[in-house]
């Protein structure tokens, strides 16, 4: 992200917090390569639209790839610490039929 893009993001977050439209979030930015056109690595999540009800959130720098179980390739979860979905993490009976 460029410096001007980062400043715009900070301005947006600040203005939403100031008017009470954002109640929580997080921001991380790192200067990855000072000589690059887009030197900042940025990851941010912050709530927006709370003045209109439940609202939503803004994600910046998030990976769009879904979490998948490596065994069944399902995306539903919930997932265990081993990375498997709960059905795949259960012990398989000796006859192979779950």
CSV table of N, CA and C in Angstrom, one decimal:
chain,number,residue,atom,x,y,z
A,1,UNK,N,0.9,-1.2,0.0
A,1,UNK,CA,0.0,0.0,0.0
A,1,UNK,C,0.9,1.2,0.0
A,2,UNK,N,0.5,2.3,-0.7
A,2,UNK,CA,1.3,3.5,-0.7
A,2,UNK,C,1.1,4.3,0.6
A,3,UNK,N,1.9,5.3,0.8
A,3,UNK,CA,1.8,6.1,2.0
A,3,UNK,C,0.5,6.9,1.9
A,4,UNK,N,0.1,7.4,0.8
A,4,UNK,CA,-1.2,8.1,0.7
A,4,UNK,C,-2.4,7.2,0.9
A,5,UNK,N,-2.3,6.0,0.4
A,5,UNK,CA,-3.4,5.0,0.7
A,5,UNK,C,-3.5,4.7,2.2
A,6,UNK,N,-2.3,4.5,2.8
A,6,UNK,CA,-2.3,4.3,4.3
A,6,UNK,C,-2.9,5.5,5.0
A,7,UNK,N,-2.6,6.7,4.7
A,7,UNK,CA,-3.1,7.9,5.3
A,7,UNK,C,-4.6,8.0,5.1
A,8,UNK,N,-5.1,7.6,3.9
A,8,UNK,CA,-6.5,7.6,3.6
A,8,UNK,C,-7.3,6.6,4.5
A,9,UNK,N,-6.7,5.4,4.7
A,9,UNK,CA,-7.2,4.4,5.5
A,9,UNK,C,-7.3,4.9,7.0
A,10,UNK,N,-6.2,5.5,7.5
A,10,UNK,CA,-6.2,6.0,8.8
A,10,UNK,C,-7.2,7.1,9.0
A,11,UNK,N,-7.4,8.0,8.0
A,11,UNK,CA,-8.4,9.1,8.1
A,11,UNK,C,-9.8,8.5,8.1
A,12,UNK,N,-10.0,7.4,7.3
A,12,UNK,CA,-11.4,6.8,7.3
A,12,UNK,C,-11.7,6.2,8.7
A,13,UNK,N,-10.7,5.4,9.2
A,13,UNK,CA,-10.9,4.8,10.6
A,13,UNK,C,-11.1,5.9,11.6
A,14,UNK,N,-10.3,6.9,11.6
A,14,UNK,CA,-10.4,8.0,12.6
A,14,UNK,C,-11.8,8.7,12.5
A,15,UNK,N,-12.2,9.0,11.3
A,15,UNK,CA,-13.5,9.7,11.1
A,15,UNK,C,-14.7,8.9,11.6
A,16,UNK,N,-14.6,7.6,11.3
A,16,UNK,CA,-15.7,6.7,11.7
A,16,UNK,C,-15.7,6.5,13.3
A,17,UNK,N,-14.6,6.4,13.9
A,17,UNK,CA,-14.5,6.3,15.3
A,17,UNK,C,-15.0,7.7,16.0
A,18,UNK,N,-14.7,8.8,15.4
A,18,UNK,CA,-15.0,10.1,15.9
A,18,UNK,C,-16.6,10.3,15.9
A,19,UNK,N,-17.3,9.8,14.9
A,19,UNK,CA,-18.7,10.0,14.9
A,19,UNK,C,-19.5,8.8,15.5
A,20,UNK,N,-18.8,7.8,16.0
A,20,UNK,CA,-19.4,6.7,16.7
A,20,UNK,C,-19.9,5.6,15.7
A,21,UNK,N,-19.4,5.6,14.5
A,21,UNK,CA,-19.8,4.6,13.5
A,21,UNK,C,-18.9,3.4,13.5
A,22,UNK,N,-17.8,3.4,14.2
A,22,UNK,CA,-16.9,2.2,14.3
A,22,UNK,C,-16.6,2.0,15.8
A,23,UNK,N,-17.0,0.8,16.2
A,23,UNK,CA,-16.8,0.5,17.7
A,23,UNK,C,-15.6,-0.3,18.0
A,24,UNK,N,-15.0,-1.0,17.0
A,24,UNK,CA,-13.8,-1.8,17.3
A,24,UNK,C,-13.1,-2.1,16.0
A,25,UNK,N,-11.9,-2.5,16.1
A,25,UNK,CA,-11.1,-2.9,14.9
A,25,UNK,C,-9.7,-3.1,15.3
A,26,UNK,N,-8.9,-3.4,14.3
A,26,UNK,CA,-7.4,-3.6,14.5
A,26,UNK,C,-6.7,-3.2,13.2
A,27,UNK,N,-5.5,-2.7,13.4
A,27,UNK,CA,-4.7,-2.3,12.3
A,27,UNK,C,-3.2,-2.6,12.5
A,28,UNK,N,-2.6,-3.2,11.5
A,28,UNK,CA,-1.2,-3.5,11.5
A,28,UNK,C,-0.6,-3.0,10.2
A,29,UNK,N,0.5,-2.2,10.3
A,29,UNK,CA,1.2,-1.8,9.1
A,29,UNK,C,2.7,-1.9,9.3
A,30,UNK,N,3.4,-2.4,8.3
A,30,UNK,CA,4.8,-2.6,8.3
A,30,UNK,C,5.4,-2.0,7.1
A,31,UNK,N,6.6,-1.4,7.3
A,31,UNK,CA,7.3,-0.8,6.1
A,31,UNK,C,8.1,-2.0,5.5
A,32,UNK,N,7.6,-2.5,4.4
A,32,UNK,CA,8.3,-3.7,3.9
A,32,UNK,C,9.5,-3.4,3.0
A,33,UNK,N,9.3,-2.4,2.1
A,33,UNK,CA,10.4,-2.0,1.2
A,33,UNK,C,10.3,-0.5,0.9
A,34,UNK,N,11.1,0.2,1.5
A,34,UNK,CA,11.1,1.7,1.5
A,34,UNK,C,11.2,2.2,0.0
A,35,UNK,N,11.8,1.5,-0.9
A,35,UNK,CA,12.1,1.9,-2.2
A,35,UNK,C,10.9,1.5,-3.2
A,36,UNK,N,10.0,0.7,-2.7
A,36,UNK,CA,8.9,0.2,-3.6
A,36,UNK,C,7.8,1.3,-3.8
A,37,UNK,N,7.0,1.1,-4.8
A,37,UNK,CA,5.9,2.1,-5.1
A,37,UNK,C,4.9,1.9,-4.0
A,38,UNK,N,4.7,0.7,-3.5
A,38,UNK,CA,3.7,0.5,-2.5
A,38,UNK,C,4.4,-0.2,-1.3
A,39,UNK,N,5.1,0.6,-0.5
A,39,UNK,CA,6.0,0.1,0.5
A,39,UNK,C,5.4,-0.5,1.8
A,40,UNK,N,4.1,-0.3,2.1
A,40,UNK,CA,3.6,-0.7,3.3
A,40,UNK,C,2.8,-2.0,3.2
A,41,UNK,N,3.0,-3.0,4.0
A,41,UNK,CA,2.2,-4.1,4.2
A,41,UNK,C,1.2,-3.8,5.2
A,42,UNK,N,-0.1,-3.8,4.9
A,42,UNK,CA,-1.2,-3.4,5.8
A,42,UNK,C,-2.2,-4.5,5.9
A,43,UNK,N,-2.6,-4.7,7.2
A,43,UNK,CA,-3.7,-5.6,7.5
A,43,UNK,C,-4.6,-4.9,8.5
A,44,UNK,N,-5.9,-4.7,8.1
A,44,UNK,CA,-6.8,-4.0,9.0
A,44,UNK,C,-8.2,-4.6,8.9
A,45,UNK,N,-8.9,-4.6,10.0
A,45,UNK,CA,-10.3,-5.0,10.1
A,45,UNK,C,-11.0,-4.0,11.0
A,46,UNK,N,-12.0,-3.3,10.6
A,46,UNK,CA,-12.7,-2.4,11.4
A,46,UNK,C,-14.2,-2.4,11.1
A,47,UNK,N,-15.0,-2.2,12.1
A,47,UNK,CA,-16.5,-2.2,12.0
A,47,UNK,C,-16.9,-0.9,11.4
A,48,UNK,N,-17.9,-0.9,10.5
A,48,UNK,CA,-18.5,0.3,10.0
A,48,UNK,C,-20.0,0.1,9.9
A,49,UNK,N,-20.8,1.2,9.7
A,49,UNK,CA,-22.2,1.2,9.5
A,49,UNK,C,-23.0,0.9,10.8
A,50,UNK,N,-22.4,1.1,12.0
A,50,UNK,CA,-23.0,0.8,13.2
A,50,UNK,C,-24.1,1.9,13.5
A,51,UNK,N,-24.0,3.1,12.9
A,51,UNK,CA,-25.1,4.1,13.2
A,51,UNK,C,-26.4,3.7,12.5
A,52,UNK,N,-26.3,2.8,11.5
A,52,UNK,CA,-27.5,2.3,10.8
A,52,UNK,C,-28.0,1.0,11.3
A,53,UNK,N,-27.5,0.5,12.4
A,53,UNK,CA,-27.9,-0.8,12.9
A,53,UNK,C,-26.7,-1.7,13.2
A,54,UNK,N,-26.8,-3.0,12.8
A,54,UNK,CA,-25.7,-3.9,13.1
A,54,UNK,C,-24.5,-3.6,12.3
A,55,UNK,N,-24.5,-3.1,11.1
A,55,UNK,CA,-23.4,-2.7,10.3
A,55,UNK,C,-22.6,-3.9,9.7
A,56,UNK,N,-21.4,-3.6,9.4
A,56,UNK,CA,-20.5,-4.6,8.7
A,56,UNK,C,-19.1,-4.4,9.1
A,57,UNK,N,-18.2,-4.8,8.2
A,57,UNK,CA,-16.8,-4.5,8.5
A,57,UNK,C,-16.0,-4.3,7.2
A,58,UNK,N,-14.9,-3.6,7.4
A,58,UNK,CA,-14.0,-3.4,6.2
A,58,UNK,C,-12.8,-4.3,6.5
A,59,UNK,N,-12.4,-5.1,5.5
A,59,UNK,CA,-11.2,-5.9,5.6
A,59,UNK,C,-10.1,-5.4,4.6
A,60,UNK,N,-8.9,-5.1,5.1
A,60,UNK,CA,-7.9,-4.7,4.2
A,60,UNK,C,-6.7,-5.7,4.3
A,61,UNK,N,-6.2,-6.1,3.2
A,61,UNK,CA,-5.1,-7.0,3.2
A,61,UNK,C,-5.4,-8.4,3.6
A,62,UNK,N,-6.7,-8.8,3.6
A,62,UNK,CA,-7.1,-10.2,4.0
A,62,UNK,C,-6.9,-11.1,2.8
A,63,UNK,N,-6.6,-12.3,3.1
A,63,UNK,CA,-6.4,-13.4,2.1
A,63,UNK,C,-7.8,-13.9,1.8
A,64,UNK,N,-8.2,-13.9,0.5
A,64,UNK,CA,-9.5,-14.3,0.1
A,64,UNK,C,-9.7,-15.8,0.0
A,65,UNK,N,-8.7,-16.6,0.2
A,65,UNK,CA,-8.8,-18.0,0.1
A,65,UNK,C,-9.6,-18.6,1.4
A,66,UNK,N,-10.6,-19.4,1.1
A,66,UNK,CA,-11.3,-19.9,2.3
A,66,UNK,C,-10.5,-21.0,3.0
A,67,UNK,N,-10.8,-21.1,4.3
A,67,UNK,CA,-10.2,-22.2,5.0
A,67,UNK,C,-10.8,-23.5,4.6
A,68,UNK,N,-10.0,-24.5,4.3
A,68,UNK,CA,-10.5,-25.8,3.8
A,68,UNK,C,-9.9,-26.9,4.6
A,69,UNK,N,-10.7,-27.9,4.9
A,69,UNK,CA,-10.2,-29.1,5.5
A,69,UNK,C,-9.3,-29.9,4.5
A,70,UNK,N,-8.1,-30.2,4.9
A,70,UNK,CA,-7.2,-30.9,3.9
A,70,UNK,C,-7.7,-32.3,3.5
A,71,UNK,N,-8.6,-32.9,4.4
A,71,UNK,CA,-9.1,-34.3,4.1
A,71,UNK,C,-10.3,-34.3,3.1
A,72,UNK,N,-11.3,-33.5,3.5
A,72,UNK,CA,-12.6,-33.6,2.7
A,72,UNK,C,-12.7,-32.3,1.8
A,73,UNK,N,-11.8,-31.3,2.0
A,73,UNK,CA,-11.9,-30.1,1.2
A,73,UNK,C,-13.1,-29.2,1.5
A,74,UNK,N,-13.8,-29.5,2.6
A,74,UNK,CA,-15.0,-28.7,3.0
A,74,UNK,C,-14.6,-27.4,3.7
A,75,UNK,N,-15.5,-26.4,3.6
A,75,UNK,CA,-15.2,-25.1,4.1
A,75,UNK,C,-16.1,-24.8,5.3
A,76,UNK,N,-17.0,-25.7,5.7
A,76,UNK,CA,-18.0,-25.4,6.7
A,76,UNK,C,-17.4,-25.2,8.1
A,77,UNK,N,-16.5,-26.1,8.5
A,77,UNK,CA,-16.0,-26.0,9.8
A,77,UNK,C,-17.0,-26.4,10.8
A,78,UNK,N,-16.8,-26.2,12.1
A,78,UNK,CA,-15.7,-25.6,12.7
A,78,UNK,C,-14.5,-26.5,12.6
A,79,UNK,N,-13.3,-25.9,12.7
A,79,UNK,CA,-12.0,-26.6,12.5
A,79,UNK,C,-11.3,-26.8,13.8
A,80,UNK,N,-10.6,-27.9,13.9
A,80,UNK,CA,-9.8,-28.3,15.1
A,80,UNK,C,-8.4,-27.6,15.0
A,81,UNK,N,-7.7,-27.7,16.0
A,81,UNK,CA,-6.3,-27.2,16.0
A,81,UNK,C,-5.4,-27.9,15.0
A,82,UNK,N,-5.8,-29.1,14.6
A,82,UNK,CA,-5.0,-29.8,13.6
A,82,UNK,C,-5.3,-29.4,12.2
A,83,UNK,N,-6.3,-28.5,12.1
A,83,UNK,CA,-6.7,-28.0,10.7
A,83,UNK,C,-7.8,-28.8,10.0
A,84,UNK,N,-8.2,-29.9,10.6
A,84,UNK,CA,-9.3,-30.7,10.1
A,84,UNK,C,-10.6,-30.2,10.5
A,85,UNK,N,-11.7,-30.4,9.7
A,85,UNK,CA,-13.0,-30.1,10.2
A,85,UNK,C,-13.4,-31.1,11.3
A,86,UNK,N,-14.3,-30.8,12.1
A,86,UNK,CA,-14.6,-31.7,13.2
A,86,UNK,C,-15.0,-33.1,12.8
A,87,UNK,N,-15.9,-33.2,11.7
A,87,UNK,CA,-16.2,-34.6,11.3
A,87,UNK,C,-15.0,-35.4,10.9
A,88,UNK,N,-14.0,-34.8,10.2
A,88,UNK,CA,-12.8,-35.5,9.7
A,88,UNK,C,-11.9,-35.8,10.9
A,89,UNK,N,-11.9,-35.0,11.9
A,89,UNK,CA,-11.0,-35.1,13.1
A,89,UNK,C,-11.5,-36.3,14.0
A,90,UNK,N,-12.8,-36.7,13.9
A,90,UNK,CA,-13.2,-37.8,14.7
A,90,UNK,C,-12.5,-39.1,14.3
A,91,UNK,N,-12.3,-40.0,15.3
A,91,UNK,CA,-11.7,-41.3,14.9
A,91,UNK,C,-12.5,-42.1,14.0
A,92,UNK,N,-11.9,-42.7,13.0
A,92,UNK,CA,-12.6,-43.5,12.0
A,92,UNK,C,-12.8,-44.9,12.5
A,93,UNK,N,-14.0,-45.4,12.4
A,93,UNK,CA,-14.2,-46.8,12.9
A,93,UNK,C,-13.4,-47.8,12.0
A,94,UNK,N,-13.1,-48.9,12.5
A,94,UNK,CA,-12.2,-49.9,11.8
A,94,UNK,C,-12.9,-50.4,10.5
A,95,UNK,N,-14.2,-50.4,10.5
A,95,UNK,CA,-14.9,-50.8,9.2
A,95,UNK,C,-14.9,-49.7,8.2
A,96,UNK,N,-14.4,-48.5,8.5
A,96,UNK,CA,-14.4,-47.4,7.5
A,96,UNK,C,-15.6,-46.7,7.3
A,97,UNK,N,-16.7,-47.0,8.0
A,97,UNK,CA,-18.0,-46.4,7.8
A,97,UNK,C,-18.3,-45.5,9.1
A,98,UNK,N,-18.4,-44.2,8.8
A,98,UNK,CA,-18.6,-43.3,9.9
A,98,UNK,C,-20.1,-43.2,10.3
